[in-house]
Amino acid sequence: MSPAATAPDLTIADHATDTAPAPRPVLRERGQREVFCGLTSIVWLHRKIQDAFFLVVGSRTCAHLLQSAAGVMIFAEPRFATAIIEERDLAGMADAHDELERVVTQLLSHRPDVKLLFLVGSCPSEVIKLDLPRMAQKLSGTFSPKVRILAYSGSGIETTFTQGEDACLAALVPELPAEPEDAAPSLLVVGALAEIVEDQFRRLFDGLGIGPVRFLPARQATELPPVGPSTHVLLAQPFLGDTLRALENRGARRLSAPFPLGAEGTDAWFAAAAREWGVPERRFEAVIRPARDRARAALDRHRSELRGKRVFFFPDSQLEVPLARFLARELDTELIEVGTPYLHGKILDAELEMMPSGPLLSEGQDVERQLDRCRQAAPDLVVCGLGLANPLEAEGIATKWSIELVFSPIQGFEQASDLAGLFSRPFVRRTRLEV
Ligand code: SF4
């Protein structure tokens, strides 16, 4: 294993499909799939948790993936890196555990600012059966309380890219302190959000008199929110099945809500918390209405561009269902197929109720069959991963990279127009090119 090959600095998933039944037929496919692995989520997670470091234990391929996903920003102190497993480690000629210990010691002695170190597993570390949770425990004995060391897997064998966030947050849950026995009800917003979005949400919750409100992940690794039976969880991202289960095992309770995408989704998301806190209707309207009206007005210009456009979602980010709901209900698009890697019936309960009838819902992927369906349907816009976008563009089909929707601040009222813009832009661009 070579010393940590640093990658540049820049800033949250479920292994098991929820067993709760979806309220409509779902096409389930298992075949070849085209998605990034869970390591990709480090790109936004390391921006979010500002005193954390992500040490991928992987191959040169893993290092290249991270560098290309994050871009090369060598002017910043990187907060992620890859400890590269060399061939001799794979051949069992070196004790990879000792090597990893050496790399971690070297890293932490150079980086006193790091308060939380994640050892992130990869395909190679799984293949050679490196026991990263045990390593994390052992190293914690050496470096705690100054540095907390945790492990999770971002391996592409079983995870899609947003599952990296789920695995990371699920690894954090056992570290959360227990709330006091007489704790007042609190709200825990779960899922990485851009700071600008988090600040807007905090202001609106304050206005509604809802609190205390805490966020997971927090900006600082040392700010761990307490959890227990008085904790109400409002998910900000739909791909956090393992994290939710871990929180529920600690006594927390989820508030059922759609996701805060678009004016309608954001309104209903706040309304779920407001109901739990008994916020009077008049106060809710006084606080929420101005922002909701602004968002609705801002969507009008995108609606004229998107109305009637036929949209096909390939499975990638797990944001597909809420995004499709937003596109259909607020921008008058027509949905052909809404594919998602995993369909969490429970987490998506409110979303599935709002989804218009008509589109095919599919879970998992058999990419060739799905491409056939897509070509036959001849959609106006395909939302898909990077690997499919180029060939489809070459066939004359407009595409939107789904990963862009994860990297961009899209949640909340103020971002509704930007979110719509991400979908209308390919059409505007084509119109200009044609002109
Ligand atoms: Fe590739 Fe696996 Fe490394 Fe991801 S974890 S970059 S899929 S080798």
Tab-separated table of C-alpha atoms and ligand atoms in Angstrom:
chain	number	residue	atom	x	y	z
A	1	MET	CA	0.000	0.000	0.000
A	2	SER	CA	1.506	3.309	-0.991
A	3	PRO	CA	1.323	6.436	1.137
A	4	ALA	CA	-1.919	8.282	0.755
A	5	ALA	CA	-2.187	9.582	-2.768
A	6	THR	CA	-4.093	12.732	-2.149
A	7	ALA	CA	-6.967	13.823	-4.262
A	8	PRO	CA	-8.209	17.387	-4.360
A	9	ASP	CA	-10.536	19.224	-2.048
A	10	LEU	CA	-14.129	20.324	-2.796
A	11	THR	CA	-18.227	18.352	0.006
A	12	ILE	CA	-24.585	11.423	1.524
A	13	ALA	CA	-28.165	4.990	0.390
A	14	ASP	CA	-29.639	1.661	0.967
A	15	HIS	CA	-28.530	-1.861	0.333
A	16	ALA	CA	-31.899	-3.411	0.818
A	17	THR	CA	-35.046	-2.556	-1.009
A	18	ASP	CA	-37.714	-1.652	1.451
A	19	THR	CA	-40.253	-4.379	1.712
A	20	ALA	CA	-43.250	-2.076	2.078
A	21	PRO	CA	-45.418	-2.599	-0.990
A	22	ALA	CA	-45.483	0.118	-3.612
A	23	PRO	CA	-49.017	1.209	-4.386
A	24	ARG	CA	-48.689	0.454	-8.103
A	25	PRO	CA	-47.109	-2.156	-10.341
A	26	VAL	CA	-43.339	-1.956	-10.479
A	27	LEU	CA	-41.126	-3.547	-13.125
A	28	ARG	CA	-38.205	-5.123	-11.272
A	29	GLU	CA	-35.096	-5.848	-13.309
A	30	ARG	CA	-31.779	-7.371	-12.370
A	31	GLY	CA	-29.077	-7.248	-14.998
A	32	GLN	CA	-26.157	-5.181	-16.144
A	33	ARG	CA	-26.294	-1.684	-14.699
A	34	GLU	CA	-24.561	1.574	-15.403
A	35	VAL	CA	-24.052	3.520	-12.189
A	36	PHE	CA	-21.191	5.054	-10.247
A	37	CYS	CA	-20.106	3.431	-7.003
A	38	GLY	CA	-20.541	4.804	-3.468
A	39	LEU	CA	-17.104	6.439	-3.440
A	40	THR	CA	-18.553	9.247	-5.547
A	41	SER	CA	-20.513	10.568	-2.565
A	42	ILE	CA	-17.240	11.610	-0.931
A	43	VAL	CA	-17.226	14.513	-3.369
A	44	TRP	CA	-20.142	16.202	-1.599
A	45	LEU	CA	-19.723	14.637	1.875
A	46	HIS	CA	-16.249	16.026	2.440
A	47	ARG	CA	-17.473	19.518	1.576
A	48	LYS	CA	-20.265	19.135	4.081
A	49	ILE	CA	-18.443	17.730	7.125
A	50	GLN	CA	-15.703	20.280	7.275
A	51	ASP	CA	-13.356	18.613	9.764
A	52	ALA	CA	-13.685	15.075	8.420
A	53	PHE	CA	-11.263	13.177	6.210
A	54	PHE	CA	-12.204	10.322	3.883
A	55	LEU	CA	-9.470	7.756	3.323
A	56	VAL	CA	-10.470	5.367	0.576
A	57	VAL	CA	-8.732	2.019	0.847
A	58	GLY	CA	-8.704	1.028	-2.765
A	59	SER	CA	-6.974	0.823	-6.107
A	60	ARG	CA	-5.629	3.334	-8.590
A	61	THR	CA	-9.007	3.066	-10.326
A	62	CYS	CA	-10.689	4.312	-7.139
A	63	ALA	CA	-8.207	7.203	-6.909
A	64	HIS	CA	-8.857	8.131	-10.531
A	65	LEU	CA	-12.612	8.005	-10.033
A	66	LEU	CA	-12.387	10.402	-7.116
A	67	GLN	CA	-10.068	12.765	-8.898
A	68	SER	CA	-12.205	12.935	-12.001
A	69	ALA	CA	-15.445	13.234	-10.023
A	70	ALA	CA	-14.105	16.023	-7.825
A	71	GLY	CA	-11.981	17.844	-10.372
A	72	VAL	CA	-8.428	18.799	-9.575
A	73	MET	CA	-8.256	21.584	-7.001
A	74	ILE	CA	-4.746	21.321	-5.662
A	75	PHE	CA	-4.819	24.788	-4.120
A	76	ALA	CA	-7.001	23.524	-1.275
A	77	GLU	CA	-5.897	21.179	1.503
A	78	PRO	CA	-7.511	17.946	0.362
A	79	ARG	CA	-9.817	16.167	2.771
A	80	PHE	CA	-9.974	12.903	0.942
A	81	ALA	CA	-7.366	10.557	-0.396
A	82	THR	CA	-6.820	7.012	-1.546
A	83	ALA	CA	-4.547	4.582	0.252
A	84	ILE	CA	-3.656	2.463	-2.731
A	85	ILE	CA	-3.626	-1.290	-2.385
A	86	GLU	CA	-0.612	-2.452	-4.385
A	87	GLU	CA	-0.252	-5.776	-6.142
A	88	ARG	CA	1.817	-7.215	-3.304
A	89	ASP	CA	-1.057	-6.465	-0.905
A	90	LEU	CA	-3.418	-8.276	-3.235
A	91	ALA	CA	-1.016	-11.197	-3.375
A	92	GLY	CA	-0.979	-11.327	0.406
A	93	MET	CA	2.748	-10.475	0.586
A	94	ALA	CA	2.279	-7.631	2.979
A	95	ASP	CA	0.083	-7.309	5.988
A	96	ALA	CA	-2.357	-4.765	4.616
A	97	HIS	CA	-3.671	-4.010	8.109
A	98	ASP	CA	-0.195	-2.913	9.251
A	99	GLU	CA	0.263	-0.877	6.109
A	100	LEU	CA	-3.038	0.861	6.640
A	101	GLU	CA	-2.120	1.646	10.235
A	102	ARG	CA	1.095	3.222	9.015
A	103	VAL	CA	-0.725	5.337	6.411
A	104	VAL	CA	-3.332	6.517	8.954
A	105	THR	CA	-0.634	7.444	11.480
A	106	GLN	CA	1.242	9.378	8.838
A	107	LEU	CA	-1.901	11.149	7.679
A	108	LEU	CA	-3.113	12.180	11.144
A	109	SER	CA	0.301	13.431	12.208
A	110	HIS	CA	0.262	15.790	9.210
A	111	ARG	CA	-3.359	16.833	9.618
A	112	PRO	CA	-4.143	17.931	13.185
A	113	ASP	CA	-7.310	19.646	11.872
A	114	VAL	CA	-8.965	16.268	11.170
A	115	LYS	CA	-11.469	15.317	13.892
A	116	LEU	CA	-13.221	12.462	12.134
A	117	LEU	CA	-11.575	9.952	9.849
A	118	PHE	CA	-13.615	7.629	7.664
A	119	LEU	CA	-11.935	4.517	6.321
A	120	VAL	CA	-13.891	3.932	3.138
A	121	GLY	CA	-13.965	0.389	1.761
A	122	SER	CA	-13.843	-0.321	-1.980
A	123	CYS	CA	-14.127	-3.328	-4.311
A	124	PRO	CA	-10.436	-4.259	-3.857
A	125	SER	CA	-10.550	-3.958	-0.068
A	126	GLU	CA	-13.663	-6.177	-0.049
A	127	VAL	CA	-12.039	-8.706	-2.366
A	128	ILE	CA	-8.989	-9.113	-0.137
A	129	LYS	CA	-11.295	-9.019	2.912
A	130	LEU	CA	-9.712	-6.104	4.718
A	131	ASP	CA	-11.616	-5.772	7.973
A	132	LEU	CA	-12.029	-2.005	8.004
A	133	PRO	CA	-14.559	-1.813	10.890
A	134	ARG	CA	-12.067	-3.720	13.065
A	135	MET	CA	-9.246	-1.481	11.895
A	136	ALA	CA	-11.317	1.596	12.713
A	137	GLN	CA	-11.965	0.251	16.202
A	138	LYS	CA	-8.303	-0.498	16.752
A	139	LEU	CA	-7.116	2.852	15.438
A	140	SER	CA	-9.740	4.668	17.506
A	141	GLY	CA	-8.062	3.165	20.561
A	142	THR	CA	-4.877	4.940	19.507
A	143	PHE	CA	-6.235	8.268	18.280
A	144	SER	CA	-9.396	8.954	20.304
A	145	PRO	CA	-10.587	11.238	21.787
A	146	LYS	CA	-8.740	13.614	19.484
A	147	VAL	CA	-9.864	11.814	16.323
A	148	ARG	CA	-12.876	9.556	15.904
A	149	ILE	CA	-12.305	6.800	13.324
A	150	LEU	CA	-15.188	5.053	11.556
A	151	ALA	CA	-15.501	2.726	8.572
A	152	TYR	CA	-18.059	2.179	5.849
A	153	SER	CA	-18.147	0.689	2.371
A	154	GLY	CA	-18.343	2.633	-0.886
A	155	SER	CA	-17.657	-0.456	-2.959
A	156	GLY	CA	-19.231	-0.616	-6.371
A	157	ILE	CA	-19.992	-4.321	-5.982
A	158	GLU	CA	-23.205	-3.609	-4.146
A	159	THR	CA	-23.685	0.138	-3.907
A	160	THR	CA	-24.831	2.905	-6.204
A	161	PHE	CA	-23.329	6.316	-5.780
A	162	THR	CA	-25.808	7.905	-3.375
A	163	GLN	CA	-25.642	4.798	-1.178
A	164	GLY	CA	-22.211	6.031	-0.165
A	165	GLU	CA	-23.928	8.810	1.779
A	166	ASP	CA	-26.319	6.340	3.387
A	167	ALA	CA	-23.453	4.071	4.458
A	168	CYS	CA	-21.498	7.039	5.807
A	169	LEU	CA	-24.399	8.457	7.830
A	170	ALA	CA	-25.419	4.998	9.077
A	171	ALA	CA	-21.845	4.598	10.375
A	172	LEU	CA	-22.242	7.877	12.263
A	173	VAL	CA	-25.525	6.950	14.000
A	174	PRO	CA	-23.989	4.730	16.755
A	175	GLU	CA	-21.756	7.702	17.621
A	176	LEU	CA	-24.691	10.040	18.281
A	177	PRO	CA	-25.229	10.767	21.954
A	178	ALA	CA	-28.470	9.603	23.594
A	179	GLU	CA	-30.938	12.397	24.275
A	180	PRO	CA	-31.755	13.039	27.953
A	181	GLU	CA	-34.768	11.145	29.333
A	182	ASP	CA	-36.855	14.307	29.695
A	183	ALA	CA	-35.871	15.655	26.267
A	184	ALA	CA	-38.373	17.934	24.542
A	185	PRO	CA	-39.391	16.913	20.997
A	186	SER	CA	-36.684	17.761	18.469
A	187	LEU	CA	-36.442	17.678	14.710
A	188	LEU	CA	-33.562	15.946	12.954
A	189	VAL	CA	-33.208	16.763	9.255
A	190	VAL	CA	-31.292	13.871	7.724
A	191	GLY	CA	-29.331	14.039	4.489
A	192	ALA	CA	-26.546	16.295	3.273
A	193	LEU	CA	-27.794	19.661	2.128
A	194	ALA	CA	-25.903	22.628	0.732
A	195	GLU	CA	-25.253	25.193	3.436
A	196	ILE	CA	-27.358	27.819	1.682
A	197	VAL	CA	-30.322	25.402	1.725
A	198	GLU	CA	-29.730	24.432	5.351
A	199	ASP	CA	-29.709	28.115	6.367
A	200	GLN	CA	-32.956	28.787	4.504
A	201	PHE	CA	-34.617	25.763	6.123
A	202	ARG	CA	-33.445	26.814	9.559
A	203	ARG	CA	-34.947	30.280	9.112
A	204	LEU	CA	-38.300	28.838	8.056
A	205	PHE	CA	-38.367	26.348	10.952
A	206	ASP	CA	-37.537	29.225	13.335
A	207	GLY	CA	-40.393	31.255	11.855
A	208	LEU	CA	-42.765	28.339	12.414
A	209	GLY	CA	-41.585	27.909	16.002
A	210	ILE	CA	-40.371	24.369	15.297
A	211	GLY	CA	-37.312	23.280	17.204
A	212	PRO	CA	-34.775	22.467	18.288
A	213	VAL	CA	-33.794	21.602	14.720
A	214	ARG	CA	-30.580	19.702	14.035
A	215	PHE	CA	-28.998	18.403	10.869
A	216	LEU	CA	-27.273	15.125	10.086
A	217	PRO	CA	-24.594	15.367	8.886
A	218	ALA	CA	-23.641	18.509	10.783
A	219	ARG	CA	-21.015	20.867	9.432
A	220	GLN	CA	-18.564	19.894	12.164
A	221	ALA	CA	-17.888	16.285	13.115
A	222	THR	CA	-17.858	17.315	16.752
A	223	GLU	CA	-21.489	18.550	16.548
A	224	LEU	CA	-23.220	15.207	16.861
A	225	PRO	CA	-26.982	15.613	17.356
A	226	PRO	CA	-28.527	13.631	20.205
A	227	VAL	CA	-31.063	10.956	19.268
A	228	GLY	CA	-33.828	9.093	21.077
A	229	PRO	CA	-37.619	8.645	21.320
A	230	SER	CA	-38.246	12.415	21.247
A	231	THR	CA	-36.407	12.778	17.931
A	232	HIS	CA	-38.565	13.264	14.833
A	233	VAL	CA	-36.732	12.524	11.612
A	234	LEU	CA	-37.456	14.457	8.458
A	235	LEU	CA	-35.531	12.970	5.548
A	236	ALA	CA	-34.067	15.505	3.141
A	237	GLN	CA	-32.849	12.790	0.743
A	238	PRO	CA	-34.673	9.645	-0.386
A	239	PHE	CA	-31.684	7.294	-0.414
A	240	LEU	CA	-31.106	6.928	3.318
A	241	GLY	CA	-32.741	3.611	4.144
A	242	ASP	CA	-29.935	2.208	6.336
A	243	THR	CA	-29.501	5.502	8.168
A	244	LEU	CA	-33.227	5.686	8.857
A	245	ARG	CA	-33.256	2.122	10.180
A	246	ALA	CA	-30.316	2.891	12.472
A	247	LEU	CA	-32.052	6.013	13.784
A	248	GLU	CA	-35.322	4.139	14.319
A	249	ASN	CA	-33.393	1.498	16.262
A	250	ARG	CA	-32.287	4.342	18.532
A	251	GLY	CA	-35.941	5.274	19.119
A	252	ALA	CA	-36.333	8.101	16.584
A	253	ARG	CA	-39.535	8.395	14.561
A	254	ARG	CA	-39.803	9.375	10.877
A	255	LEU	CA	-42.302	11.985	9.758
A	256	SER	CA	-43.853	10.843	6.495
A	257	ALA	CA	-43.439	13.544	3.858
A	258	PRO	CA	-42.556	14.053	0.214
A	259	PHE	CA	-39.094	15.473	-0.413
A	260	PRO	CA	-38.392	19.215	-0.502
A	261	LEU	CA	-38.103	19.492	-4.279
A	262	GLY	CA	-40.168	22.138	-6.013
A	263	ALA	CA	-42.705	24.470	-4.440
A	264	GLU	CA	-45.231	21.707	-3.768
A	265	GLY	CA	-42.792	19.186	-2.306
A	266	THR	CA	-41.113	21.771	-0.075
A	267	ASP	CA	-44.489	23.046	1.148
A	268	ALA	CA	-45.619	19.518	2.053
A	269	TRP	CA	-42.259	18.759	3.688
A	270	PHE	CA	-42.593	21.732	6.035
A	271	ALA	CA	-46.275	20.939	6.586
A	272	ALA	CA	-45.342	17.470	7.905
A	273	ALA	CA	-43.198	19.040	10.627
A	274	ALA	CA	-45.770	21.773	11.270
A	275	ARG	CA	-48.499	19.158	11.864
A	276	GLU	CA	-46.325	17.352	14.382
A	277	TRP	CA	-45.589	20.599	16.221
A	278	GLY	CA	-49.231	21.781	16.086
A	279	VAL	CA	-48.381	24.983	14.183
A	280	PRO	CA	-51.603	26.920	13.500
A	281	GLU	CA	-52.603	27.172	9.831
A	282	ARG	CA	-52.471	30.952	9.917
A	283	ARG	CA	-48.901	30.990	11.174
A	284	PHE	CA	-47.879	28.358	8.637
A	285	GLU	CA	-49.292	30.445	5.808
A	286	ALA	CA	-47.693	33.654	7.110
A	287	VAL	CA	-44.247	32.062	7.150
A	288	ILE	CA	-44.380	29.723	4.167
A	289	ARG	CA	-46.622	31.513	1.697
A	290	PRO	CA	-44.227	34.270	0.546
A	291	ALA	CA	-41.502	31.741	-0.275
A	292	ARG	CA	-43.989	29.334	-1.856
A	293	ASP	CA	-45.497	32.075	-4.038
A	294	ARG	CA	-42.049	33.181	-5.180
A	295	ALA	CA	-41.164	29.626	-6.094
A	296	ARG	CA	-44.422	29.093	-8.026
A	297	ALA	CA	-43.963	32.315	-9.961
A	298	ALA	CA	-40.371	31.396	-10.794
A	299	LEU	CA	-41.499	28.038	-12.189
A	300	ASP	CA	-43.863	29.624	-14.720
A	301	ARG	CA	-41.183	30.475	-17.273
A	302	HIS	CA	-39.761	26.964	-17.142
A	303	ARG	CA	-43.217	25.452	-17.510
A	304	SER	CA	-43.698	27.008	-20.920
A	305	GLU	CA	-40.435	25.367	-22.024
A	306	LEU	CA	-41.160	21.969	-20.498
A	307	ARG	CA	-44.908	21.547	-20.928
A	308	GLY	CA	-45.737	18.362	-22.783
A	309	LYS	CA	-42.115	17.217	-22.999
A	310	ARG	CA	-41.786	13.444	-22.650
A	311	VAL	CA	-39.234	12.410	-20.029
A	312	PHE	CA	-37.571	9.039	-19.390
A	313	PHE	CA	-35.611	8.405	-16.153
A	314	PHE	CA	-32.863	5.785	-16.047
A	315	PRO	CA	-32.024	4.517	-12.535
A	316	ASP	CA	-29.072	6.332	-11.006
A	317	SER	CA	-29.334	8.722	-8.070
A	318	GLN	CA	-32.458	7.412	-6.262
A	319	LEU	CA	-33.826	10.948	-6.590
A	320	GLU	CA	-35.816	9.838	-9.625
A	321	VAL	CA	-39.261	9.467	-7.998
A	322	PRO	CA	-39.400	12.899	-6.314
A	323	LEU	CA	-37.890	14.554	-9.384
A	324	ALA	CA	-40.427	12.890	-11.651
A	325	ARG	CA	-43.252	13.994	-9.352
A	326	PHE	CA	-41.955	17.563	-9.534
A	327	LEU	CA	-41.611	17.507	-13.315
A	328	ALA	CA	-45.074	16.077	-13.881
A	329	ARG	CA	-47.069	18.065	-11.333
A	330	GLU	CA	-45.360	21.440	-11.417
A	331	LEU	CA	-43.950	21.623	-14.933
A	332	ASP	CA	-46.548	19.649	-16.894
A	333	THR	CA	-44.128	17.169	-18.419
A	334	GLU	CA	-45.226	13.713	-19.478
A	335	LEU	CA	-43.416	10.852	-17.765
A	336	ILE	CA	-42.692	7.735	-19.785
A	337	GLU	CA	-40.631	5.615	-17.407
A	338	VAL	CA	-39.314	6.384	-13.936
A	339	GLY	CA	-36.452	4.025	-13.207
A	340	THR	CA	-34.723	3.996	-9.852
A	341	PRO	CA	-32.030	1.689	-8.466
A	342	TYR	CA	-34.071	0.906	-5.330
A	343	LEU	CA	-37.673	1.766	-4.661
A	344	HIS	CA	-38.131	2.329	-0.936
A	345	GLY	CA	-41.856	1.862	-0.577
A	346	LYS	CA	-41.843	3.267	2.971
A	347	ILE	CA	-39.570	6.244	2.436
A	348	LEU	CA	-41.359	7.162	-0.796
A	349	ASP	CA	-44.889	6.629	0.526
A	350	ALA	CA	-45.971	10.254	0.206
A	351	GLU	CA	-44.192	10.632	-3.142
A	352	LEU	CA	-45.852	7.589	-4.664
A	353	GLU	CA	-49.248	8.879	-3.603
A	354	MET	CA	-48.574	12.115	-5.485
A	355	MET	CA	-47.114	10.505	-8.600
A	356	PRO	CA	-49.527	10.708	-11.533
A	357	SER	CA	-50.721	7.445	-12.993
A	358	GLY	CA	-49.322	6.507	-16.374
A	359	PRO	CA	-45.521	6.195	-16.278
A	360	LEU	CA	-43.875	2.822	-15.917
A	361	LEU	CA	-42.149	2.541	-12.553
A	362	SER	CA	-39.065	0.375	-12.706
A	363	GLU	CA	-36.583	-0.742	-10.068
A	364	GLY	CA	-33.079	-2.019	-10.750
A	365	GLN	CA	-31.725	-2.242	-14.243
A	366	ASP	CA	-31.132	-4.413	-17.245
A	367	VAL	CA	-29.521	-1.673	-19.250
A	368	GLU	CA	-29.929	-3.117	-22.746
A	369	ARG	CA	-33.630	-3.824	-22.266
A	370	GLN	CA	-34.145	-0.411	-20.790
A	371	LEU	CA	-32.323	1.239	-23.677
A	372	ASP	CA	-34.631	-0.633	-26.064
A	373	ARG	CA	-37.692	0.709	-24.229
A	374	CYS	CA	-36.225	4.176	-24.263
A	375	ARG	CA	-35.446	4.188	-27.988
A	376	GLN	CA	-38.884	2.865	-28.792
A	377	ALA	CA	-40.531	5.584	-26.731
A	378	ALA	CA	-38.389	8.314	-28.349
A	379	PRO	CA	-38.513	10.690	-25.375
A	380	ASP	CA	-37.690	14.387	-25.543
A	381	LEU	CA	-35.401	14.160	-22.510
A	382	VAL	CA	-33.572	11.319	-20.808
A	383	VAL	CA	-32.279	11.686	-17.251
A	384	CYS	CA	-29.420	9.247	-16.847
A	385	GLY	CA	-25.865	8.608	-15.717
A	386	LEU	CA	-22.806	9.872	-17.536
A	387	GLY	CA	-22.121	6.514	-19.173
A	388	LEU	CA	-25.415	6.558	-21.090
A	389	ALA	CA	-25.659	10.266	-21.806
A	390	ASN	CA	-23.070	10.507	-24.563
A	391	PRO	CA	-24.354	7.618	-26.694
A	392	LEU	CA	-27.930	8.860	-26.343
A	393	GLU	CA	-26.931	12.401	-27.278
A	394	ALA	CA	-25.168	10.943	-30.324
A	395	GLU	CA	-28.519	9.391	-31.267
A	396	GLY	CA	-30.117	12.822	-31.074
A	397	ILE	CA	-31.817	12.411	-27.674
A	398	ALA	CA	-31.431	15.295	-25.195
A	399	THR	CA	-30.056	14.149	-21.838
A	400	LYS	CA	-29.591	15.418	-18.316
A	401	TRP	CA	-26.867	13.949	-16.115
A	402	SER	CA	-28.517	12.767	-12.938
A	403	ILE	CA	-25.307	13.244	-10.943
A	404	GLU	CA	-25.583	16.987	-11.550
A	405	LEU	CA	-28.835	16.922	-9.603
A	406	VAL	CA	-27.017	15.501	-6.589
A	407	PHE	CA	-24.138	17.969	-6.732
A	408	SER	CA	-26.384	21.035	-7.090
A	409	PRO	CA	-28.374	22.771	-4.355
A	410	ILE	CA	-31.900	21.901	-5.547
A	411	GLN	CA	-33.926	21.567	-2.345
A	412	GLY	CA	-36.265	24.235	-1.024
A	413	PHE	CA	-38.397	27.097	-2.332
A	414	GLU	CA	-35.580	29.369	-3.387
A	415	GLN	CA	-33.929	26.630	-5.438
A	416	ALA	CA	-37.103	25.446	-7.235
A	417	SER	CA	-36.399	27.608	-10.263
A	418	ASP	CA	-32.777	26.418	-10.485
A	419	LEU	CA	-34.012	22.841	-10.316
A	420	ALA	CA	-36.471	23.421	-13.150
A	421	GLY	CA	-33.697	25.174	-15.060
A	422	LEU	CA	-31.570	22.058	-14.941
A	423	PHE	CA	-34.275	20.301	-16.981
A	424	SER	CA	-35.229	23.144	-19.294
A	425	ARG	CA	-31.639	24.058	-20.162
A	426	PRO	CA	-31.054	21.169	-22.597
A	427	PHE	CA	-34.064	22.350	-24.632
A	428	VAL	CA	-33.018	25.992	-24.539
A	429	ARG	CA	-29.519	24.987	-25.641
A	430	ARG	CA	-30.850	22.900	-28.519
A	431	THR	CA	-33.134	25.698	-29.647
A	432	ARG	CA	-30.192	28.084	-29.697
A	433	LEU	CA	-28.027	25.636	-31.576
A	434	GLU	CA	-30.765	25.143	-34.152
A	435	VAL	CA	-31.122	28.896	-34.554
B	1	SF4	FE1	-14.188	1.015	-9.194
B	1	SF4	FE2	-14.943	-0.452	-7.084
B	1	SF4	FE3	-13.064	1.472	-6.804
B	1	SF4	FE4	-15.619	2.158	-7.212
B	1	SF4	S1	-14.827	1.064	-5.419
B	1	SF4	S2	-13.825	3.002	-8.243
B	1	SF4	S3	-16.319	0.502	-8.611
B	1	SF4	S4	-12.906	-0.397	-8.028
